[in-house]
XYZ file of C-alpha atoms in Angstrom:
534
model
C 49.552 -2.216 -49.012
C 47.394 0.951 -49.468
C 48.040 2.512 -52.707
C 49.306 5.797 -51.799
C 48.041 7.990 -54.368
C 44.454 6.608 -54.227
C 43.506 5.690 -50.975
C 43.526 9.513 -49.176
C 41.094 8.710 -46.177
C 42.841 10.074 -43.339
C 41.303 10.452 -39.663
C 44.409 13.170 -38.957
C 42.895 16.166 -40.367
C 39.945 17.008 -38.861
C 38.453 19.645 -41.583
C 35.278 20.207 -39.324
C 37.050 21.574 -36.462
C 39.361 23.415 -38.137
C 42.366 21.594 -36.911
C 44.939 20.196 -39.038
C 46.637 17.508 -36.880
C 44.857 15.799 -34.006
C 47.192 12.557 -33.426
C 50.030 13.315 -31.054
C 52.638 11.040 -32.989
C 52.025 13.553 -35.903
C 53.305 16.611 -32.874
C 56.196 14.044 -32.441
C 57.314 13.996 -35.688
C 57.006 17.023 -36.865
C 59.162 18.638 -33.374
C 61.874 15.500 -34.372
C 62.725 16.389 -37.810
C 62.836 20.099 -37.528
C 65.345 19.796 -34.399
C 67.406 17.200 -36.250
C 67.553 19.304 -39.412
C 68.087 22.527 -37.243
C 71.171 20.711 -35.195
C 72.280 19.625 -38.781
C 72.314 23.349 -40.150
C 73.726 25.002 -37.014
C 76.454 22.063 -36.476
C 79.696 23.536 -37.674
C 79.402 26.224 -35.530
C 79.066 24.817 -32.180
C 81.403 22.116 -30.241
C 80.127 18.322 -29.123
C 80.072 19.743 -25.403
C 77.509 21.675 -26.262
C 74.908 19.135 -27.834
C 76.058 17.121 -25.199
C 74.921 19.600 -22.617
C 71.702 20.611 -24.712
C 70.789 16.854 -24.897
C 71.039 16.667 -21.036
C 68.981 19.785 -20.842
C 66.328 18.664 -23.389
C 66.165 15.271 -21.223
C 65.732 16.366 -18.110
C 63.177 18.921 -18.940
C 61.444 16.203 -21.017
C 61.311 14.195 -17.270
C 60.162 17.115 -15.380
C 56.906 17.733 -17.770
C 56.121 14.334 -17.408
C 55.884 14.045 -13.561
C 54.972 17.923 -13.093
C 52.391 18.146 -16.466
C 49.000 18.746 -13.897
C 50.682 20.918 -11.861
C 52.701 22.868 -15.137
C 49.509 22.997 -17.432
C 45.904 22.408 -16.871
C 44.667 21.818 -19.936
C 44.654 18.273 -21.101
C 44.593 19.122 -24.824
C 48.096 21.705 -24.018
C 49.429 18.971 -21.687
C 49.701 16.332 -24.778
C 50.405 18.921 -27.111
C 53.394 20.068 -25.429
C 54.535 16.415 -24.064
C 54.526 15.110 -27.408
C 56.608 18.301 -29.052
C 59.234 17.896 -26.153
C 59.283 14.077 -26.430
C 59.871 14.896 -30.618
C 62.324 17.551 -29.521
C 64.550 14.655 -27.709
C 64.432 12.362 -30.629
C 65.632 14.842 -32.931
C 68.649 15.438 -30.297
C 68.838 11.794 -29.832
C 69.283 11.122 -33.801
C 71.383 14.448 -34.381
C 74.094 12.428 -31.901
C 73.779 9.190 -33.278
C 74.343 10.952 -36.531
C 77.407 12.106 -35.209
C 78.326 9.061 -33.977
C 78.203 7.047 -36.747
C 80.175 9.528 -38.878
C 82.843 9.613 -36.372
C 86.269 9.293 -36.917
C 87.085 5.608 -37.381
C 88.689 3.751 -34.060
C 92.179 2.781 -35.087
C 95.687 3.047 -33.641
C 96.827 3.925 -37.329
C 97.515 7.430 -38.897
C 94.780 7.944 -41.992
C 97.641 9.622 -44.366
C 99.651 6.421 -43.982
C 97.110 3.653 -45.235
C 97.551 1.732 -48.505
C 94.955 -0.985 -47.964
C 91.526 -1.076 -46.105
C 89.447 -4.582 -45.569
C 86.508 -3.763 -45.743
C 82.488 -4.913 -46.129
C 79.715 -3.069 -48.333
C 76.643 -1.949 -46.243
C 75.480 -1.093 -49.706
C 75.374 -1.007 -53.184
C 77.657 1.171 -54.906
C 75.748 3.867 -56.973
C 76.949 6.171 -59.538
C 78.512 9.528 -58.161
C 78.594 11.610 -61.058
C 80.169 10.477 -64.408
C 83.412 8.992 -63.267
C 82.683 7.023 -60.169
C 80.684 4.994 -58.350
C 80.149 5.313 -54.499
C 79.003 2.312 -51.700
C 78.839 2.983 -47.923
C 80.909 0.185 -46.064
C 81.997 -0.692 -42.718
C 85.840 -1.257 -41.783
C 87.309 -3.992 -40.582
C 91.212 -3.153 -40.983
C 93.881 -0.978 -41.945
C 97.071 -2.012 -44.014
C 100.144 0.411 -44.469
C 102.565 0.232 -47.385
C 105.238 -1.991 -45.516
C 102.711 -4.430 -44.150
C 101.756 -3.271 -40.844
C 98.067 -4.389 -40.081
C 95.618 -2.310 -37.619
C 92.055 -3.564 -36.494
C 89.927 -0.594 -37.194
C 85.955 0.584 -36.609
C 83.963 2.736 -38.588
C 81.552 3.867 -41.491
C 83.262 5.433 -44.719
C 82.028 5.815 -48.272
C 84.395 4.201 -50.536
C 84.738 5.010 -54.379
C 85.460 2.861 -57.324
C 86.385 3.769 -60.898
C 82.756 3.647 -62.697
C 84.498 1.463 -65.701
C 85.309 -1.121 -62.578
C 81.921 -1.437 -61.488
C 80.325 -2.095 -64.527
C 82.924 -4.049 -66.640
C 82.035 -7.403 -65.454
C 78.182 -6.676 -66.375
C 76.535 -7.716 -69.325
C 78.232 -6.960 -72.682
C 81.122 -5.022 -69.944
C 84.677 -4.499 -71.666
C 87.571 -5.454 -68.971
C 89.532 -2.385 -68.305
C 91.114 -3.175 -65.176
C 92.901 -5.979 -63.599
C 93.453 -7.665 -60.576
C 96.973 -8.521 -58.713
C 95.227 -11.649 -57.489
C 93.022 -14.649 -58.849
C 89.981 -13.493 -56.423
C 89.594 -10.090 -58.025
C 86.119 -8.708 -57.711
C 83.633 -9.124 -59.932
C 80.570 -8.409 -58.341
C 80.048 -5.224 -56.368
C 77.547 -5.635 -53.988
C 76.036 -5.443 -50.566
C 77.444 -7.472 -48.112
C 81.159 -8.302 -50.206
C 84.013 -8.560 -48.283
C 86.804 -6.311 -49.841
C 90.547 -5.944 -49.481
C 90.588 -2.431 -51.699
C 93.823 -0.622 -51.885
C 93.594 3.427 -52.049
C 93.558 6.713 -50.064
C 92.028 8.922 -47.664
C 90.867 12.232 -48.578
C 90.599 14.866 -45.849
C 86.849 15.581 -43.846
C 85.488 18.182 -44.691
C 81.985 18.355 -42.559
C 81.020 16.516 -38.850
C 78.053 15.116 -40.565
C 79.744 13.074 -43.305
C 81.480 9.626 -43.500
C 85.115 9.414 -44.448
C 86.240 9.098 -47.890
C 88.440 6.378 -49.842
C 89.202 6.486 -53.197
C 90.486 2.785 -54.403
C 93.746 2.660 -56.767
C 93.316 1.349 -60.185
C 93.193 -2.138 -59.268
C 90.503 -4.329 -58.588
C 89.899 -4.990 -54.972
C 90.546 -8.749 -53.736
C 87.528 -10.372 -52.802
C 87.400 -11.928 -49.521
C 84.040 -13.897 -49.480
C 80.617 -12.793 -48.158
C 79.500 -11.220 -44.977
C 76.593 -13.896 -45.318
C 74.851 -16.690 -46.815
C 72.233 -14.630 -47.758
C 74.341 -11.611 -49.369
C 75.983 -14.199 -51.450
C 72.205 -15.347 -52.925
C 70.888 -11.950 -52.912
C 74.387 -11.063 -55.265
C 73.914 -13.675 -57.347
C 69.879 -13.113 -58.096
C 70.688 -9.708 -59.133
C 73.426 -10.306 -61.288
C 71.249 -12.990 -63.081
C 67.798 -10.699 -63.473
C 70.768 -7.930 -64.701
C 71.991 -10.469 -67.514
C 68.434 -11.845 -68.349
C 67.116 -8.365 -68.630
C 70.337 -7.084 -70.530
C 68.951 -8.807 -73.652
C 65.815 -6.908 -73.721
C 67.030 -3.650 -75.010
C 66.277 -0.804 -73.220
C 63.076 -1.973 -71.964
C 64.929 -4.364 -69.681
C 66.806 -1.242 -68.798
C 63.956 0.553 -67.808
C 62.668 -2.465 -66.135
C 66.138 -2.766 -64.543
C 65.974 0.544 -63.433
C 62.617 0.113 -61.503
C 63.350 -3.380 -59.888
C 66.518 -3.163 -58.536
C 68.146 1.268 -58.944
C 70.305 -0.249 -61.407
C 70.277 2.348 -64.036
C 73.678 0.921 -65.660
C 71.391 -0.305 -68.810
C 69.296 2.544 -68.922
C 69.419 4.946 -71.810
C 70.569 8.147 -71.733
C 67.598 9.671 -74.034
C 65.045 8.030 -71.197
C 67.002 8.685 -68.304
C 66.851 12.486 -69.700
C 63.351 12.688 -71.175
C 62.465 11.349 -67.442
C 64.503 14.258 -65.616
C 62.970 17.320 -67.814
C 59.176 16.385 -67.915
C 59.358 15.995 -63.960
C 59.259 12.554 -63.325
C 62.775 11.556 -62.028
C 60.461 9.990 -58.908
C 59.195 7.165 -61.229
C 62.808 5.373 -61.509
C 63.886 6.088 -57.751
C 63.200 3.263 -55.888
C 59.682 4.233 -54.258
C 56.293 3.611 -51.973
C 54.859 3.058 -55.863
C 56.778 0.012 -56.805
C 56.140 -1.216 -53.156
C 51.990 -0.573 -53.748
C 52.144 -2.478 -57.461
C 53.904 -5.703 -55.618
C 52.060 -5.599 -52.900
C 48.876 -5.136 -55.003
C 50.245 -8.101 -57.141
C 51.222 -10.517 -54.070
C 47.147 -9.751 -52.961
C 45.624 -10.605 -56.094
C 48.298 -13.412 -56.083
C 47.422 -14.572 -52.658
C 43.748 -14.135 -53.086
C 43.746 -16.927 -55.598
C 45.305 -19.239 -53.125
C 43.571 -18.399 -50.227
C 41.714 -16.414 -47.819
C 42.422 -12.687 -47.754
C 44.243 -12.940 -44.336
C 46.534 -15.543 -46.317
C 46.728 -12.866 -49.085
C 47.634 -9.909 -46.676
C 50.594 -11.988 -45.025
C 51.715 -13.235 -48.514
C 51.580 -9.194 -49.408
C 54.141 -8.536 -45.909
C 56.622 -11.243 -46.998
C 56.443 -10.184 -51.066
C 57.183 -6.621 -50.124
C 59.621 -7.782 -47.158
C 61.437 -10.171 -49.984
C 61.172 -6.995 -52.534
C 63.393 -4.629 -50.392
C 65.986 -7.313 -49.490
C 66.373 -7.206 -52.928
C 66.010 -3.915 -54.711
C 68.059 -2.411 -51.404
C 67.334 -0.467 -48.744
C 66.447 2.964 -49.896
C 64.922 5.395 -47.499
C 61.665 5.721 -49.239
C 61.645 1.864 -49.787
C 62.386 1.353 -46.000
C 59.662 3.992 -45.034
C 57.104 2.045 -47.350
C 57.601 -0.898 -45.802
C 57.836 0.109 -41.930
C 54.487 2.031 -42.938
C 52.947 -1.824 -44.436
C 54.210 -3.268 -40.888
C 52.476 -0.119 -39.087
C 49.106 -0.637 -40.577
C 49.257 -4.792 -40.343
C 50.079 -4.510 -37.016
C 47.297 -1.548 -36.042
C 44.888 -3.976 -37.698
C 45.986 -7.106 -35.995
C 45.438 -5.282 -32.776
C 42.200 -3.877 -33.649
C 43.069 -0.572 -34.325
C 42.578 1.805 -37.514
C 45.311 4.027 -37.891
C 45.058 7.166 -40.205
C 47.735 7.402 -43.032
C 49.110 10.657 -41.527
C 49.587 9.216 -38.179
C 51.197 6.291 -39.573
C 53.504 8.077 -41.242
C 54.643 10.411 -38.763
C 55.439 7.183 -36.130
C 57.682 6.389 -39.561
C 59.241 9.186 -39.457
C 59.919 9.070 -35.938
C 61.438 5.609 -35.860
C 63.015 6.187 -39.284
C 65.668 9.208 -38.355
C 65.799 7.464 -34.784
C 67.213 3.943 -36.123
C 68.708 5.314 -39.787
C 69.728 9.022 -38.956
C 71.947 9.176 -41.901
C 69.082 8.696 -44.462
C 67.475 11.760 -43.591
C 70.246 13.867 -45.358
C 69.664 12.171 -48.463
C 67.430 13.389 -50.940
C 65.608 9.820 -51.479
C 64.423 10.648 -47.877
C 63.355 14.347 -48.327
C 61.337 13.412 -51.171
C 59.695 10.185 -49.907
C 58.541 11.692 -46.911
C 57.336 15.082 -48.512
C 55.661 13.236 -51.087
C 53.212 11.356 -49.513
C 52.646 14.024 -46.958
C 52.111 16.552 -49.799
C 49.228 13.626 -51.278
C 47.610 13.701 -47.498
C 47.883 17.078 -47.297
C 47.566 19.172 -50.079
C 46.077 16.169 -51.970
C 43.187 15.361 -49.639
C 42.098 19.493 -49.642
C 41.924 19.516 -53.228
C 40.230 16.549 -53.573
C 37.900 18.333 -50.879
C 37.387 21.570 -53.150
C 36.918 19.671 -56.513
C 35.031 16.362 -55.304
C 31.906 16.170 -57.665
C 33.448 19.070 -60.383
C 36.112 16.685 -61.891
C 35.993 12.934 -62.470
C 36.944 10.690 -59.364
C 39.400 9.266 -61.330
C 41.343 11.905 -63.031
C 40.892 14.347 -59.743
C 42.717 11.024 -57.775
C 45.570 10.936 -60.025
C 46.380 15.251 -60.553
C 45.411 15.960 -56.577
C 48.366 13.453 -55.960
C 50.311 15.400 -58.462
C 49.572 18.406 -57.712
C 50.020 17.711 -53.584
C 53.501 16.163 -53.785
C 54.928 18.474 -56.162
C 53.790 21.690 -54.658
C 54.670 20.093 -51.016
C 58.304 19.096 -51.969
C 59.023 22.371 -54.231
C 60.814 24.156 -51.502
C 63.182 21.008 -51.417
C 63.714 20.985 -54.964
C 64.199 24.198 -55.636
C 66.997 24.484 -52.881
C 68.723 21.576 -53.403
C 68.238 21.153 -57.250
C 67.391 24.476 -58.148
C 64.963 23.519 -61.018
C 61.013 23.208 -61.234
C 59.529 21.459 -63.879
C 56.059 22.415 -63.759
C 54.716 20.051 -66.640
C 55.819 16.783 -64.064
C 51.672 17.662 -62.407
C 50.414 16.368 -65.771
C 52.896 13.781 -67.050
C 52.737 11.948 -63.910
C 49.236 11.605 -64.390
C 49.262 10.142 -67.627
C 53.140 8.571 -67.508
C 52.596 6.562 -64.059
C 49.958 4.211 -64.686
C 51.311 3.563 -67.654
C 54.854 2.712 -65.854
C 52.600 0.566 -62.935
C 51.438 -1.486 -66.060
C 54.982 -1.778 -67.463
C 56.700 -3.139 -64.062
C 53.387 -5.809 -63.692
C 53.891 -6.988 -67.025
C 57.598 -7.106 -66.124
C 57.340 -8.921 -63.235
C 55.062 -11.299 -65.068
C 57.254 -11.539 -67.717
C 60.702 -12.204 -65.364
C 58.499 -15.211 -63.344
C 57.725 -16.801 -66.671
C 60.798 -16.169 -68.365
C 62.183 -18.268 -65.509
C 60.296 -21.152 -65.668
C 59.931 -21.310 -69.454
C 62.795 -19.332 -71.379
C 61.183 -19.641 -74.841
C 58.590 -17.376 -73.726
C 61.218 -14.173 -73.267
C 60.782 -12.963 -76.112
C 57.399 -12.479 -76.208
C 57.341 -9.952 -73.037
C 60.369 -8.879 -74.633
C 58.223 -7.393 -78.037
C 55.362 -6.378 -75.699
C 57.727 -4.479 -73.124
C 59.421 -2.876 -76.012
C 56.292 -2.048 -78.121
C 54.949 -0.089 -74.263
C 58.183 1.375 -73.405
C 58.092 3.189 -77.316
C 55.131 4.849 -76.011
C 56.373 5.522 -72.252
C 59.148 7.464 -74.044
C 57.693 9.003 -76.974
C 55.559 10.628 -73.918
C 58.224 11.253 -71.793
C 60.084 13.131 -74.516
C 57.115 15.166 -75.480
C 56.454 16.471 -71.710
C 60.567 17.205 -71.517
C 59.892 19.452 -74.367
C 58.101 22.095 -71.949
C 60.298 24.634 -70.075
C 61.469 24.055 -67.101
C 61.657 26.984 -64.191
C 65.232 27.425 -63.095
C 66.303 29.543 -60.193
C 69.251 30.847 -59.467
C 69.397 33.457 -57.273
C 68.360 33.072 -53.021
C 65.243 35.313 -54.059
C 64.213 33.296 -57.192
C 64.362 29.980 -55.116
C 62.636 31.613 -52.021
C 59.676 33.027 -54.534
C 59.226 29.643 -56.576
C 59.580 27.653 -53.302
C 57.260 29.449 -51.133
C 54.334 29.860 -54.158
C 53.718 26.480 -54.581
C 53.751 25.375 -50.783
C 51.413 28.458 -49.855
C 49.263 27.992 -52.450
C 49.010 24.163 -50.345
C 48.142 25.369 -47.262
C 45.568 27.955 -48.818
C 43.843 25.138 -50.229
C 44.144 23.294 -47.087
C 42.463 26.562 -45.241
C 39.660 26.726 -47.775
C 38.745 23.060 -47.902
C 38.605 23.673 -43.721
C 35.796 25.928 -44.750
C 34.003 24.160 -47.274
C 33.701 21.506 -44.697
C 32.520 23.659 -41.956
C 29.974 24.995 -43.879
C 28.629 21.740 -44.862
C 28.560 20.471 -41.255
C 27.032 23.430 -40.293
C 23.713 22.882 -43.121
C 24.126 19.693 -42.119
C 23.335 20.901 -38.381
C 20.845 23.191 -39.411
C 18.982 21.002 -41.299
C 19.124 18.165 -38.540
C 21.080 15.491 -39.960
């Protein structure tokens, strides 16, 4: 896997001719997600019939500049340019109706005010929605009224359990509720089969799935939707109790294997949020670098390196089946099979390109993780590191150390590339996150290796837990004592539309000015370069 924050060498920005994006794919995505997120914005205010009929429209205009592009445009540079936006166009229409579609009304001959009971299976793990409960998508399977009455039913709704539910059978958990039944559930995960008994709450938006809120009773378990669920279950409620009795490092290392944060503490969870570096316990394309880096040097040892690099695929593959499928884990690891399979085919890909054809299969196959956050973030991320990144590392190559100019051009690119996204949808900046994920990230990539180590062995020889559990300890004192001194700086807070418009649109210009000026450093050097006949 290429480490995201190091290796910046992308072919898609073309400094010496002064154009910023030269791969078509990169037109393609960037035409998809700004008519998906448009459709999004504009959707309460305009019927199906219509995106039906602007779908139709998009389509066969999309047809007609394929078969009429010579006769339309003559320049071959205007005739990709323009296939590829329309082509983007239609997938964001495309998505924008699947994401309707899969938020749809469930298919049943039952009335929603009228169910009791709901059978049910988790498409995935429940999370914690605010302080009270915790939320899991799931898929229905059947609807159960008060008296009895059964009705087959289809659909996607979120369904919420009482947060004291969820976490009462984990380590050290206090029972608080019961079950009517012998097969109560005791383990909440993906791929459970669930009998749940609740309510409906009304819809408020097209875009959103429908809501049930489960009684205070355990839901009955009904088995697994698979073998593999059931294993996957089990492995994480095993690393959860093996890592429960290593203190709040095994929370933190909880927290970065699997998005369990139910161990984590509240001071680190905190100190993490203020100093800027809430990224570093989201599931990310970081934790899927460090295994695949690990699975390399693992697979180097045993082998040659094309042994190493398919060992890598399957560690990272086996990693995501098991942490979850996040949106910026599931874009890490399309972008892996991207750059294997370029490679396998003789090609070299450029980072930007690759992630743009993510992007384009990612809102085509998952629409409904491109409204989360996870997804915003991921994606503006790493395009603010091959962006914003690259140019600075452009300006300041050969003023500042190659190594610390690596780490704060990554910094600096994502943050200032994502700012408009956190200002809007957060509404706070914390400026001092450039410099504490400098320092605070490595030291985190050497915590989860040492983790990892430590799990394997622990394993195979339990006697040796406690070792890793006094060194994992001894580095998370210092992760934190860090982490609370960069929460310590202010944080920028904006309230009003003008506020988050001027601290959204400072840092993101002051991107793309870079950007411009490292175009001109580079022109200038090609042209000495010319002059001088190299």
């Amino acid at each position: 896997m290429v480490n995201e924050k190091l290796n910046l060498n992308i072919g898609g920005l073309p400094f010496g001719n002064g154009l910023f994006f030269s791969s078509p794919i990169i037109f393609t995505g960037t035409f998809a997600l700004s008519a998906f997120y448009l459709l999004c914005f504009i959707q309460t205010y305009v019927s199906f019939y219509v995106w039906s009929s602007l779908f139709i429209f998009t389509s066969v205009s999309f047809l007609i500049l394929c078969f009429f592009k010579r006769i339309f445009f003559n320049k071959k540079k205007l005739q990709k340019a323009l296939l590829f936006s329309f082509a983007g166009i239609l997938i964001g229409c495309i998505s924008f109706l699947r994401l309707l579609i899969f938020y749809s009304p469930q298919a049943t001959l039952a009335e929603a005010e009228k169910v009791e009971g709901v059978k049910l299976v988790l498409t995935g793990d429940p999370l914690p929605a605010g302080e009270k409960y915790y939320s899991a998508d799931a898929k229905l399977f059947s609807f159960t009224y008060r008296g009895g009455q059964s009705f087959s039913a289809e659909g996607n709704i979120k369904i919420f359990f009482p947060s004291e539910m969820v976490k009462q059978n984990n380590a050290f958990g206090v029972s608080v509720y019961k079950g009517k039944t012998d097969n109560a559930c005791k383990n909440f995960s993906k791929g459970a089969v669930l009998f749940a008994r609740g309510r409906f709450i009304e819809k408020k938006e097209k875009i959103s799935p429908p809501v049930f809120f489960t009684a205070k009773e355990i839901p009955e378990f009904l088995g697994w939707i698979s073998f593999f669920s059931g294993i996957r279950a089990n492995l994480r409620f095993n690393l959860m109790r093996l890592l429960a009795g290593w203190g709040s490092a095994g929370g933190l290392l909880l927290a970065l294997l699997s998005a369990n944060k139910d161990f984590l503490d509240t001071a680190c969870s905190v100190s993490f949020k203020n100093a800027g570096l809430a990224h570093i316990l989201a599931l990310s394309g970081m934790h899927v670098s460090l295994v695949s880096l690990t699975a390399i040097r693992m697979g180097t040892v045993f082998g040659k390196r094309s042994f190493a690099i398919k060992f890598s695929l399957f560690s990272i593959i086996l990693f995501v089946w098991f942490a979850g499928s996040a949106p910026s884990l599931n874009r890490a690891l399309g972008m892996m099979i991207i750059l294997v399979s370029g490679k396998s085919l003789g090609l070299q890909p450029d980072m930007l390109s690759v992630l743009s054809s993510m992007l384009v299969l990612h809102i085509a196959v998952k629409p409904e993780d491109s409204l989360s956050l996870g997804f915003i973030f991921s994606y503006g991320a790493l395009s603010g590191i091959l962006l914003f990144g690259k140019a600075l590392t452009e300006v300041f190559k050969g003023k500042i150390p190659e190594r610390v100019l690596g780490g704060l051009s990554a910094s600096l690119g994502a943050q200032s590339f994502t700012a408009p996204a956190a200002v809007f949808k957060i509404g706070v900046l914390a400026p001092i996150g450039i410099l504490a994920s400098a320092i605070i990230s490595p030291l985190v990539s050497v915590f989860l290796i040492l983790g990892m180590t430590g799990i394997f062995t622990a394993f195979i020889l339990p006697s040796s837990g406690f070792i890793f559990n006094f060194i994992l300890n001894f580095l998370y004192g210092i992760i934190l004592t860090l982490a609370e001194t960069f929460s310590r700086m202010p944080l920028i807070r904006a309230e009003t539309f003008i506020g988050k418009f001027f601290f959204s649109a400072v840092p993101f210009s002051a991107g793309v000015t870079v950007m411009l000026f490292a175009c001109y450093l580079k022109e200038k050097r090609t042209a000495v370069f010319k002059f001088n006949g190299v």
